[in-house]
Every structure is written in structure tokens, then in C-alpha cells.
Coordinates of C-alpha atoms and ligand atoms in Angstrom, one line a residue:
M699 CA 5.7 21.8 -73.2
S700 CA 7.9 24.0 -75.4
D701 CA 4.8 26.0 -76.3
T702 CA 5.3 29.3 -74.5
N703 CA 1.8 30.7 -74.8
G704 CA 0.3 28.7 -72.0
P705 CA -2.9 26.7 -72.4
K706 CA -6.0 28.4 -73.5
H707 CA -8.6 28.0 -70.9
H708 CA -12.0 26.8 -70.3
K709 CA -14.4 28.9 -68.4
P710 CA -13.7 32.5 -67.5
R711 CA -12.3 32.6 -64.0
E712 CA -12.2 35.1 -61.3
G713 CA -8.8 36.5 -60.3
F714 CA -7.0 39.2 -58.3
T715 CA -7.5 42.5 -60.0
T716 CA -4.5 44.8 -59.0
T717 CA -0.9 44.5 -58.1
L718 CA -1.8 45.5 -54.6
G719 CA -4.6 42.9 -54.5
V720 CA -2.1 40.2 -55.5
L721 CA 0.3 41.3 -52.8
A722 CA -2.4 41.5 -50.1
A723 CA -3.8 38.1 -50.9
T724 CA -0.5 36.3 -51.1
L725 CA 1.0 38.1 -48.1
G726 CA -2.3 37.5 -46.3
S727 CA -1.8 33.8 -46.8
A728 CA 1.8 33.8 -45.7
V729 CA 1.3 36.0 -42.6
G730 CA -0.6 34.0 -40.0
L731 CA -0.3 32.1 -36.8
G732 CA 3.0 31.0 -38.2
N733 CA 4.5 34.4 -37.5
I734 CA 2.7 35.1 -34.3
W735 CA 2.4 31.8 -32.7
K736 CA 4.7 29.2 -34.4
F737 CA 7.7 31.4 -35.1
P738 CA 8.1 32.6 -31.5
S739 CA 7.4 29.3 -29.9
L740 CA 9.8 27.3 -32.2
T741 CA 12.4 30.0 -31.8
G742 CA 12.1 29.7 -28.0
Q743 CA 12.2 25.9 -28.1
N744 CA 15.2 25.7 -30.4
G745 CA 17.5 28.2 -28.8
G746 CA 16.8 31.6 -30.2
A747 CA 18.9 33.5 -32.8
A748 CA 20.7 30.5 -34.2
F749 CA 17.4 29.0 -35.2
V750 CA 16.3 32.3 -36.7
F751 CA 19.4 32.3 -38.8
V752 CA 18.9 28.8 -40.1
Y753 CA 15.3 29.7 -40.7
M754 CA 16.2 32.7 -42.9
I755 CA 18.6 30.6 -45.0
C756 CA 15.8 28.1 -45.6
V757 CA 13.4 30.9 -46.6
A758 CA 15.9 32.4 -49.1
L759 CA 17.3 29.3 -50.6
I760 CA 14.3 27.0 -50.5
G761 CA 11.0 28.6 -49.6
L762 CA 11.4 31.5 -52.1
P763 CA 12.2 29.3 -55.1
V764 CA 9.4 26.9 -54.2
M765 CA 7.0 29.9 -54.1
I766 CA 8.1 31.1 -57.5
S767 CA 7.7 27.6 -58.8
E768 CA 4.2 27.4 -57.6
F769 CA 3.3 30.7 -59.1
I770 CA 4.7 29.5 -62.4
I771 CA 2.6 26.3 -62.3
G772 CA -0.5 28.1 -61.3
R773 CA -0.4 31.1 -63.6
R774 CA 0.7 29.0 -66.6
A775 CA -2.1 26.4 -66.2
Q776 CA -4.8 28.8 -65.0
C777 CA -6.4 26.3 -62.8
N778 CA -6.6 24.6 -59.4
N779 CA -3.8 22.6 -57.8
V780 CA -4.8 19.3 -59.3
S781 CA -5.9 20.2 -62.8
C782 CA -2.8 22.4 -63.3
F783 CA -0.6 19.3 -63.2
K784 CA -2.9 17.5 -65.7
E785 CA -2.9 20.6 -67.9
L786 CA 0.8 20.9 -68.0
E787 CA 1.4 17.1 -68.2
P788 CA -1.5 15.6 -70.1
D789 CA 0.1 12.1 -70.3
P790 CA -1.9 10.0 -67.9
K791 CA 1.1 7.6 -67.6
K792 CA 3.0 10.4 -65.8
P793 CA 0.8 11.1 -62.8
W794 CA 2.3 14.4 -61.5
Y795 CA -1.2 15.4 -60.6
L796 CA -0.9 13.1 -57.6
A797 CA 1.3 15.8 -56.1
G798 CA -1.7 18.1 -56.4
I799 CA -4.0 15.7 -54.6
I800 CA -1.4 15.3 -51.8
G801 CA -1.4 19.1 -51.6
V802 CA -5.2 19.2 -51.2
A803 CA -4.8 16.6 -48.4
A804 CA -2.1 18.7 -46.8
A805 CA -4.5 21.7 -46.8
F806 CA -6.9 19.6 -44.7
L807 CA -4.1 18.3 -42.4
I808 CA -3.0 21.9 -41.6
M809 CA -6.6 23.1 -41.1
F810 CA -7.3 20.3 -38.7
F811 CA -5.1 22.0 -36.1
Y812 CA -4.9 25.5 -37.4
T813 CA -8.6 26.1 -36.9
D814 CA -8.2 25.0 -33.3
V815 CA -5.5 27.5 -32.5
A816 CA -7.4 30.2 -34.5
G817 CA -10.3 29.4 -32.2
W818 CA -8.2 30.1 -29.2
V819 CA -7.2 33.4 -30.8
Y820 CA -10.7 34.5 -31.6
Q821 CA -11.8 33.5 -28.1
Y822 CA -8.9 35.6 -26.6
A823 CA -9.9 38.6 -28.7
F824 CA -13.4 38.3 -27.4
R825 CA -12.2 37.7 -23.9
A826 CA -10.0 40.8 -24.1
V827 CA -12.8 43.0 -25.2
T828 CA -15.1 41.7 -22.4
G829 CA -12.4 42.3 -19.8
G830 CA -11.9 38.6 -19.0
L831 CA -8.2 38.9 -18.9
A832 CA -7.9 42.1 -16.9
G833 CA -5.2 42.1 -14.2
A834 CA -3.9 38.6 -15.1
T835 CA -0.5 37.9 -13.7
V836 CA 1.6 35.2 -15.4
D837 CA 0.3 32.6 -13.1
K838 CA -3.2 33.6 -13.5
A839 CA -3.0 33.9 -17.3
G840 CA -1.4 30.5 -17.3
A841 CA -4.2 29.0 -15.3
I842 CA -6.9 30.7 -17.5
F843 CA -5.3 29.3 -20.6
G844 CA -4.8 25.9 -19.2
S845 CA -8.4 25.6 -18.0
Y846 CA -9.7 27.0 -21.3
I847 CA -7.9 24.5 -23.6
G848 CA -8.6 21.8 -21.1
S849 CA -12.3 22.3 -21.5
V850 CA -14.4 20.6 -24.2
A851 CA -17.3 22.8 -25.4
G852 CA -15.6 26.2 -25.6
P853 CA -12.7 25.3 -27.9
L854 CA -15.0 23.3 -30.2
I855 CA -17.5 26.1 -30.5
W856 CA -14.8 28.7 -31.3
Q857 CA -13.4 26.3 -33.9
W858 CA -16.7 26.3 -35.6
I859 CA -17.1 30.1 -35.4
V860 CA -13.7 30.3 -37.2
L861 CA -14.9 27.8 -39.9
V862 CA -18.1 29.7 -40.5
T863 CA -16.2 33.1 -40.7
I864 CA -13.8 31.8 -43.3
S865 CA -16.5 30.0 -45.2
V866 CA -18.5 33.2 -45.6
I867 CA -15.4 34.9 -47.1
I868 CA -14.6 32.0 -49.4
I869 CA -18.2 31.8 -50.7
A870 CA -18.0 35.6 -51.5
G871 CA -15.4 34.6 -54.1
V872 CA -11.8 35.3 -55.1
T873 CA -12.2 39.0 -55.9
K874 CA -15.0 40.1 -53.6
G875 CA -14.0 37.7 -50.8
I876 CA -10.3 36.9 -50.6
E877 CA -8.9 40.0 -52.3
R878 CA -11.1 42.5 -50.7
I879 CA -10.8 41.2 -47.2
T880 CA -7.1 40.9 -47.2
K881 CA -6.6 44.3 -48.8
T882 CA -8.7 45.8 -46.0
L883 CA -7.3 43.9 -43.1
L884 CA -3.6 43.6 -43.8
P885 CA -2.8 47.3 -43.2
I886 CA -4.7 47.2 -39.9
L887 CA -2.6 44.2 -38.9
F888 CA 0.7 46.1 -39.6
V889 CA -0.4 49.1 -37.6
L890 CA -1.5 47.1 -34.6
L891 CA 1.7 45.0 -34.6
L892 CA 3.9 48.1 -34.6
I893 CA 2.0 49.6 -31.7
C894 CA 2.4 46.3 -29.8
D895 CA 6.2 46.4 -30.6
V896 CA 6.6 49.9 -29.2
R897 CA 4.9 48.8 -26.0
A898 CA 7.0 45.6 -25.6
L899 CA 10.3 47.3 -26.4
T900 CA 9.8 50.0 -23.8
L901 CA 9.4 47.4 -21.0
P902 CA 12.2 47.3 -18.5
G903 CA 14.5 44.4 -19.3
A904 CA 13.3 44.3 -22.9
M905 CA 16.9 44.2 -24.3
E906 CA 17.3 40.6 -23.0
G907 CA 14.6 39.5 -25.4
V908 CA 16.1 41.4 -28.3
K909 CA 19.4 39.7 -27.7
Y910 CA 17.7 36.4 -27.6
L911 CA 16.4 37.0 -31.2
F912 CA 19.6 38.4 -32.7
N913 CA 22.5 36.9 -30.8
P914 CA 23.1 33.3 -32.1
D915 CA 24.5 30.3 -30.3
F916 CA 25.4 27.9 -33.1
T917 CA 26.0 25.0 -30.7
K918 CA 22.3 24.7 -30.5
I919 CA 21.9 23.5 -34.1
T920 CA 21.1 19.8 -34.7
G921 CA 19.4 17.9 -37.5
G922 CA 16.1 18.2 -35.8
V923 CA 16.5 21.9 -35.5
V924 CA 17.3 22.3 -39.2
L925 CA 14.2 20.3 -40.1
A926 CA 12.1 22.4 -37.8
A927 CA 13.4 25.5 -39.5
L928 CA 12.8 24.1 -42.9
G929 CA 9.3 23.0 -42.0
L930 CA 8.6 26.4 -40.6
A931 CA 9.9 28.1 -43.8
F932 CA 7.4 26.0 -45.8
F933 CA 4.6 26.6 -43.4
K934 CA 5.3 30.3 -43.1
L935 CA 5.4 31.0 -46.8
S936 CA 2.4 28.8 -47.5
V937 CA 4.3 26.6 -49.9
G938 CA 4.7 22.9 -50.6
M939 CA 1.0 22.1 -50.9
G940 CA -0.6 24.2 -53.6
T941 CA -1.8 27.4 -51.9
M942 CA 0.5 29.5 -53.9
T943 CA -0.2 27.4 -57.0
T944 CA -3.9 28.2 -56.6
Y945 CA -3.3 31.8 -55.8
G946 CA -0.8 31.9 -58.7
S947 CA -3.6 31.0 -61.0
Y948 CA -5.4 34.2 -60.0
I949 CA -2.4 36.4 -60.7
G950 CA -2.7 38.5 -63.8
K951 CA -0.3 38.1 -66.8
K952 CA 1.3 41.5 -66.2
E953 CA 2.5 40.9 -62.7
S954 CA 6.1 39.8 -62.0
L955 CA 6.0 36.4 -60.3
P956 CA 9.6 36.6 -58.9
K957 CA 9.0 40.1 -57.6
T958 CA 5.8 39.2 -55.9
A959 CA 7.4 36.2 -54.3
V960 CA 10.4 38.2 -53.1
R961 CA 8.1 40.9 -51.6
V962 CA 6.0 38.3 -49.8
A963 CA 9.1 36.5 -48.4
L964 CA 10.6 39.7 -47.2
A965 CA 7.5 41.2 -45.7
D966 CA 6.6 37.9 -44.1
T967 CA 10.0 37.5 -42.4
F968 CA 9.7 41.1 -41.3
V969 CA 6.4 40.4 -39.7
S970 CA 7.8 37.3 -37.9
M971 CA 10.6 39.5 -36.5
L972 CA 8.1 42.1 -35.4
A973 CA 6.1 39.4 -33.7
G974 CA 9.3 38.1 -32.0
L975 CA 10.1 41.7 -30.9
A976 CA 6.6 42.0 -29.4
I977 CA 6.8 38.7 -27.5
F978 CA 10.4 37.9 -26.4
P979 CA 11.1 41.2 -24.6
A980 CA 7.9 40.5 -22.6
V981 CA 9.0 36.9 -21.9
F982 CA 12.2 38.1 -20.4
A983 CA 10.8 41.2 -18.7
F984 CA 8.5 38.9 -16.8
G985 CA 11.0 36.2 -16.1
M986 CA 9.2 33.6 -18.1
K987 CA 10.8 30.7 -20.0
P988 CA 11.1 31.2 -23.8
E989 CA 10.8 27.4 -24.2
A990 CA 7.1 27.5 -23.0
G991 CA 6.1 26.6 -26.6
P992 CA 2.6 27.0 -27.9
S993 CA 1.3 28.6 -24.7
L994 CA 3.8 31.5 -25.0
L995 CA 1.4 33.7 -26.8
F996 CA -1.6 33.1 -24.6
V997 CA 0.1 33.6 -21.3
T998 CA 2.9 36.1 -21.9
I999 CA 0.9 38.6 -23.9
P1000 CA -2.1 38.8 -21.5
A1001 CA 0.3 39.1 -18.6
M1002 CA 2.3 41.8 -20.3
F1003 CA -0.6 44.0 -21.1
A1004 CA -2.5 43.4 -17.9
S1005 CA -0.4 45.5 -15.6
M1006 CA -0.2 48.7 -17.7
P1007 CA -2.5 51.6 -18.4
F1008 CA -4.9 50.9 -21.2
G1009 CA -3.6 47.3 -21.1
Q1010 CA -7.0 46.0 -22.1
V1011 CA -7.0 48.1 -25.3
F1012 CA -3.6 46.8 -26.3
L1013 CA -4.5 43.3 -25.4
T1014 CA -7.6 43.5 -27.6
M1015 CA -5.5 45.0 -30.4
F1016 CA -3.0 42.2 -30.2
F1017 CA -5.5 39.3 -30.4
V1018 CA -7.5 41.1 -33.1
L1019 CA -4.3 41.4 -35.1
A1020 CA -3.6 37.7 -34.5
A1021 CA -7.2 36.8 -35.5
I1022 CA -6.8 38.9 -38.7
A1023 CA -3.5 37.1 -39.5
A1024 CA -5.0 33.7 -38.9
T1025 CA -8.0 34.5 -41.0
G1026 CA -6.0 35.5 -44.1
A1027 CA -4.0 32.3 -43.9
M1028 CA -7.0 30.1 -43.4
I1029 CA -9.0 31.4 -46.4
S1030 CA -6.0 30.5 -48.5
L1031 CA -6.0 27.0 -47.1
L1032 CA -9.7 26.6 -47.6
E1033 CA -9.5 27.9 -51.2
V1034 CA -7.3 25.0 -52.2
P1035 CA -9.9 22.3 -51.9
V1036 CA -12.7 24.7 -53.0
A1037 CA -10.9 25.5 -56.2
Y1038 CA -10.3 21.9 -56.8
L1039 CA -13.8 20.7 -56.2
T1040 CA -15.5 23.4 -58.2
E1041 CA -13.2 23.2 -61.2
E1042 CA -12.4 19.5 -61.4
H1043 CA -15.6 18.1 -60.0
H1044 CA -18.0 20.9 -61.0
W1045 CA -19.4 21.4 -57.5
S1046 CA -20.9 24.8 -56.7
R1047 CA -18.7 27.1 -54.7
V1048 CA -21.2 27.0 -51.8
T1049 CA -21.3 23.2 -51.6
A1050 CA -17.5 22.9 -52.0
T1051 CA -17.0 25.3 -49.2
I1052 CA -19.5 23.8 -46.8
V1053 CA -18.3 20.3 -47.3
S1054 CA -14.6 21.2 -47.0
A1055 CA -15.1 23.4 -44.0
G1056 CA -17.4 20.7 -42.4
A1057 CA -14.7 18.0 -42.9
M1058 CA -12.1 20.3 -41.4
G1059 CA -14.3 20.9 -38.4
V1060 CA -15.2 17.2 -37.9
V1061 CA -11.7 15.8 -38.1
G1062 CA -10.2 19.0 -36.6
S1063 CA -12.2 18.3 -33.4
L1064 CA -9.6 15.5 -32.7
A1065 CA -6.9 18.2 -32.6
T1066 CA -9.1 20.4 -30.4
L1067 CA -9.8 17.6 -28.0
S1068 CA -6.1 16.8 -27.8
T1069 CA -5.7 19.3 -25.0
S1070 CA -8.7 17.9 -23.0
V1071 CA -10.3 14.5 -23.2
L1072 CA -8.0 13.1 -25.9
S1073 CA -4.8 14.3 -24.2
K1074 CA -3.8 10.8 -23.4
T1075 CA -4.6 9.4 -26.8
L1076 CA -1.2 9.2 -28.5
I1077 CA -0.3 8.0 -32.0
A1078 CA 3.4 7.4 -32.5
G1079 CA 3.9 9.2 -29.3
K1080 CA 2.0 12.3 -30.4
T1081 CA -1.4 13.8 -29.7
F1082 CA -3.6 14.3 -32.7
F1083 CA -2.8 18.0 -32.6
D1084 CA 1.0 17.4 -32.7
L1085 CA 0.6 14.6 -35.2
F1086 CA -1.3 16.8 -37.7
D1087 CA 1.2 19.6 -37.1
F1088 CA 4.3 17.4 -37.5
L1089 CA 3.0 15.5 -40.6
S1090 CA 2.0 18.6 -42.4
S1091 CA 5.0 20.9 -41.8
N1092 CA 7.8 18.4 -41.4
V1093 CA 6.7 15.8 -43.9
A1094 CA 4.0 16.7 -46.4
L1095 CA 5.2 20.3 -47.2
P1096 CA 8.9 19.3 -47.7
V1097 CA 7.9 16.3 -49.8
G1098 CA 5.5 18.5 -51.8
G1099 CA 8.3 21.1 -52.2
I1100 CA 10.6 18.5 -53.7
V1101 CA 8.0 17.4 -56.3
I1102 CA 7.2 21.0 -57.2
C1103 CA 10.8 21.9 -57.8
L1104 CA 11.4 18.8 -59.9
F1105 CA 8.2 19.4 -61.9
V1106 CA 9.2 23.0 -62.7
G1107 CA 12.9 22.4 -63.1
W1108 CA 12.8 19.2 -65.2
K1109 CA 9.3 18.8 -66.6
L1110 CA 8.5 22.4 -67.5
G1111 CA 12.2 23.3 -68.0
Q1112 CA 14.2 26.4 -68.8
K1113 CA 12.1 27.7 -71.7
V1114 CA 8.7 27.6 -69.9
I1115 CA 10.3 29.0 -66.7
E1116 CA 11.8 31.9 -68.7
A1117 CA 8.6 32.6 -70.6
E1118 CA 6.3 32.5 -67.6
A1119 CA 8.6 34.2 -65.0
S1120 CA 9.7 36.9 -67.4
N1121 CA 6.2 37.6 -68.8
E1122 CA 7.2 36.4 -72.2
G1123 CA 10.5 38.3 -72.2
E1124 CA 9.0 41.6 -71.0
L1125 CA 10.9 41.6 -67.7
K1126 CA 14.6 41.7 -67.9
N1127 CA 15.4 39.0 -65.4
L1128 CA 17.0 36.2 -67.4
A1129 CA 20.2 36.1 -65.3
F1130 CA 18.1 35.7 -62.2
L1131 CA 16.1 33.0 -63.8
K1132 CA 19.2 31.0 -64.7
V1133 CA 20.1 30.9 -61.0
F1134 CA 16.6 30.1 -60.2
T1135 CA 16.5 27.2 -62.6
F1136 CA 19.7 25.8 -61.1
I1137 CA 18.2 26.0 -57.6
V1138 CA 15.0 24.2 -58.5
K1139 CA 16.6 21.6 -60.6
Y1140 CA 19.4 20.6 -58.2
L1141 CA 20.0 22.6 -55.1
A1142 CA 16.5 22.8 -53.5
P1143 CA 15.4 19.2 -54.0
I1144 CA 18.7 17.8 -52.8
A1145 CA 18.8 20.1 -49.8
I1146 CA 15.2 19.4 -48.8
L1147 CA 15.8 15.6 -49.1
I1148 CA 18.9 15.7 -46.9
V1149 CA 17.3 17.8 -44.3
L1150 CA 14.2 15.7 -44.3
L1151 CA 15.9 12.3 -44.0
N1152 CA 18.3 13.7 -41.4
G1153 CA 15.6 15.4 -39.4
L1154 CA 13.5 12.2 -39.4
G1155 CA 16.5 10.2 -38.3
I1156 CA 16.7 8.1 -41.4
I1157 CA 20.2 9.2 -42.3
K1158 CA 22.9 10.7 -40.0
A1159 CA 24.6 13.8 -41.4
Ligands
LIG1455 N1 1.5 30.7 -43.8 C1 0.5 30.5 -42.9 C2 1.0 31.0 -41.5 O1 2.1 31.3 -41.3 C3 0.1 29.1 -42.8 C4 -0.2 28.4 -44.1 C5 0.4 27.3 -44.5 C6 -1.2 29.0 -45.0 C7 0.2 26.7 -45.7 C8 -1.4 28.4 -46.2 C9 -0.7 27.2 -46.5 O2 0.2 31.0 -40.6

């Protein structure tokens, strides 16, 4: 692959039309329940600021290079996450494309539980509008949440509402669906989040929560904590499974891939911090435990807003913003199999969407029922929900990340990296690309491997 012009491609494809559109779609994928639900709950469970610190190192040294790598693969090959490997390595004896197939599988794995949590969020947005959470104390909010996720029909119905919503957007297409929706919704999300922050930070006792986010206690860091931070970095930045490869294939030839990736990583981390600043001050102000985990969002936030003037308005805003974030992320996850099925297997976009979303709903119901009738069904000590979550973030994405780095660093190599990531020499970023090449060839794959083996208890570091 020393040819630097990139493969000439088959059919004309849709793509993102402007720099802003590229940013909205990619950031729309990165920003999601990861920021608003996973980041705060993992931070709470893993000891606060020290975890945040390790997380940021993982983002900068590993997540960001993997994102640039995926963009390079996608834009160079101009196709979905499986065909792109075949395009760039046509030799069938070197089956790099299997990494693409595993990526498509990982998209399903994530969606199985993501659509469940997104369903809770949609339901809470609806409940907030209709006043169902008015006046909830911490205890009452906890009881409402417990009884909701412990029921069967409601969570399943909302999971399907979520699936139908994202299917409609995906069927509308890359430009008219993904780009247009994210460009409209992302600014609204930012404004709503800032308003919620101002409210949380002016609560009495809010500083305690701020300290928790910024004042590290490094004795809390273990192998498991580092793996959790790495897994979160992958999950957060939507990397390791082909979302950014797929979106990369929609990025125009004039855009700077490294710049786009840096912007997404910075903005995404900023949103996580804003979400933390909306949630932890409230946790401490109400004397709750930061280790509460997944329920944090659904109990603290309603309790925080319940007791104040216009609380219901704020509460609605918060869950609407969470629903927006979740939706942008989910459309990028659904696009991965849809792009694959339409391009590689020539399905229509409508069929590919309905079949993929249908499968996500059917298997995803196992995750949804994990908090009710299947709560005692454990596999390797985990409920279906926890299993899907663990296998995707802590296994599939890091493994995918290693393969992506090796593919770009060793198979494509310096010349292609420089051609694609400098727009054929137009951008003057060669010094940066030398460092980048070193990271993806050596540093990132080795670091991911060590963290993975250590976190899984296979080696002791
Ligand atoms: N980044 C998304 C979030 O934080 C989740 C996601 C993971 C989206 C992988 C696409 C691919 O919620």
C-alpha cells in the first residue's frame, strides 16, 4: 500500500458535508451516556479524582491515537468497517477484516445494554415532563427508580421506543439523518448542561463534590481501576470497534483528521467534567454515597431538582439533554452494522436498519430484564447487563484498539499515515505524525495489552 492516492471507489456514497457537520456527528457519537451516566458512576466507584486522572492519560495516550487511526482507515478506504480492511489489505491470506467483523459484533454488544439505559433516560424525560418525579426526596426517588427497573413491561417498551427513534434517523441517511440531527441537537445539549451545572454548583455544600472530582488519592489505583479507566476511554471516544472508522469514511478529503480527533477528545472530556460537576456536588449536598453506581443519575438528579423552584423544568432539561446525548451515540452504533450490511451485502438501508435494530431489541431484552426477572440469572457471576457491558468496554474495545493500532502502524505504515493524515502533504503536521506513528506502532498496543492482561488478572503488574 505505498500508493498514496487511496483506492478509487465504487458507488457514490453519502458523507458529512461541512467541517461543523463532521464535528457534530463525531462529537455526537462520543458524547453519550458514557459522560452522563458511566463517567460519574465509575468515578464514584473507583475513588474520584485519581480515577479521573488515569482516565485522562488513557484518553490522551491511547484513545486519541486510536481515533486518528480509525479515521485514517475509514477515510482512506471510503467504506464500512469490514470492507475497509479488505480494501486496504486485499490478500485473503491476511484476514485483517476479521477485526472489522468483531467490531460490528461489538456494536451489537454495546447496544444490547445501551438501549436499555437509554430507555430509562427517555422514560425519565417523559416522567419529568408529566410531573411524575415532583417532590421526590432521595429515598422516594430511589424507590421510584428501583420499582421502575424492577418492572418488566415499562423498560422493554421504552427500549423499543428508543430503537424506533434511532432507526428513523438512520433510515433518513448520513447527511439528512446523522449530520442534520447531531448539528441541531448538540448545541442544545451544551446549553442545558451548563444550566444544570450552575444550579448544582450553587447548592450548599457543593464544594465537597468539586473536591471529589479534582483532588486525587492515588492509593486508590489498582490494576482493575486502570482497566476500568482504559475501558471507559475507549467507550467514551467511541473507539475500538469501528464507529470512528465508519464515520471517518464520511469525512471529506479537506478535513484534518488529527485536528478533528483532538477536538472531539477535548470537547468530550470537557462534557464529562461538566456532567461530573452537575452530579457530584448534588451527591454530597444530599449526603448520598458517590459509590451508588448506575443508579446515581436516576436518584440524585431527581432529588436535587425536586426541592427547588422550577425544579421540574430543570429536571426535564437534564433528562432531555441525557436523551439527546444517548441518541447521538446510538445512531453511530447502529450505523456500523447498517453501513456494513448495505455495502458488503447490498441490503437496502431500510432492511439493514430494521433487522439490526430488531436484533438489538431482541437480545437487548436480556439486559433489560436483568434488573427484574433475570436478576438472578448470572453468567460468570454477572447479569446479562453487566456481562454485555464488561465484555464490550473491558475486552472487545481494547482488543479492537490493539488490532487497529497494529494495522495502521505496521500494515499501512508511515507513508500512508502521512499521506492520509496530512491531506497529501497539505497540512504541515509531519512532526506530530512521527510521534503518532511511534505511539500506534509500539506504545499504544503494548500499553493496552499490559492493562488488559493485568486488569483481567492474567498477569500481575
Ligand atoms: N461514546 C458513547 C458514549 O459515551 C458510547 C459509544 C461507544 C458510542 C462506542 C459509539 C461507539 O456514550
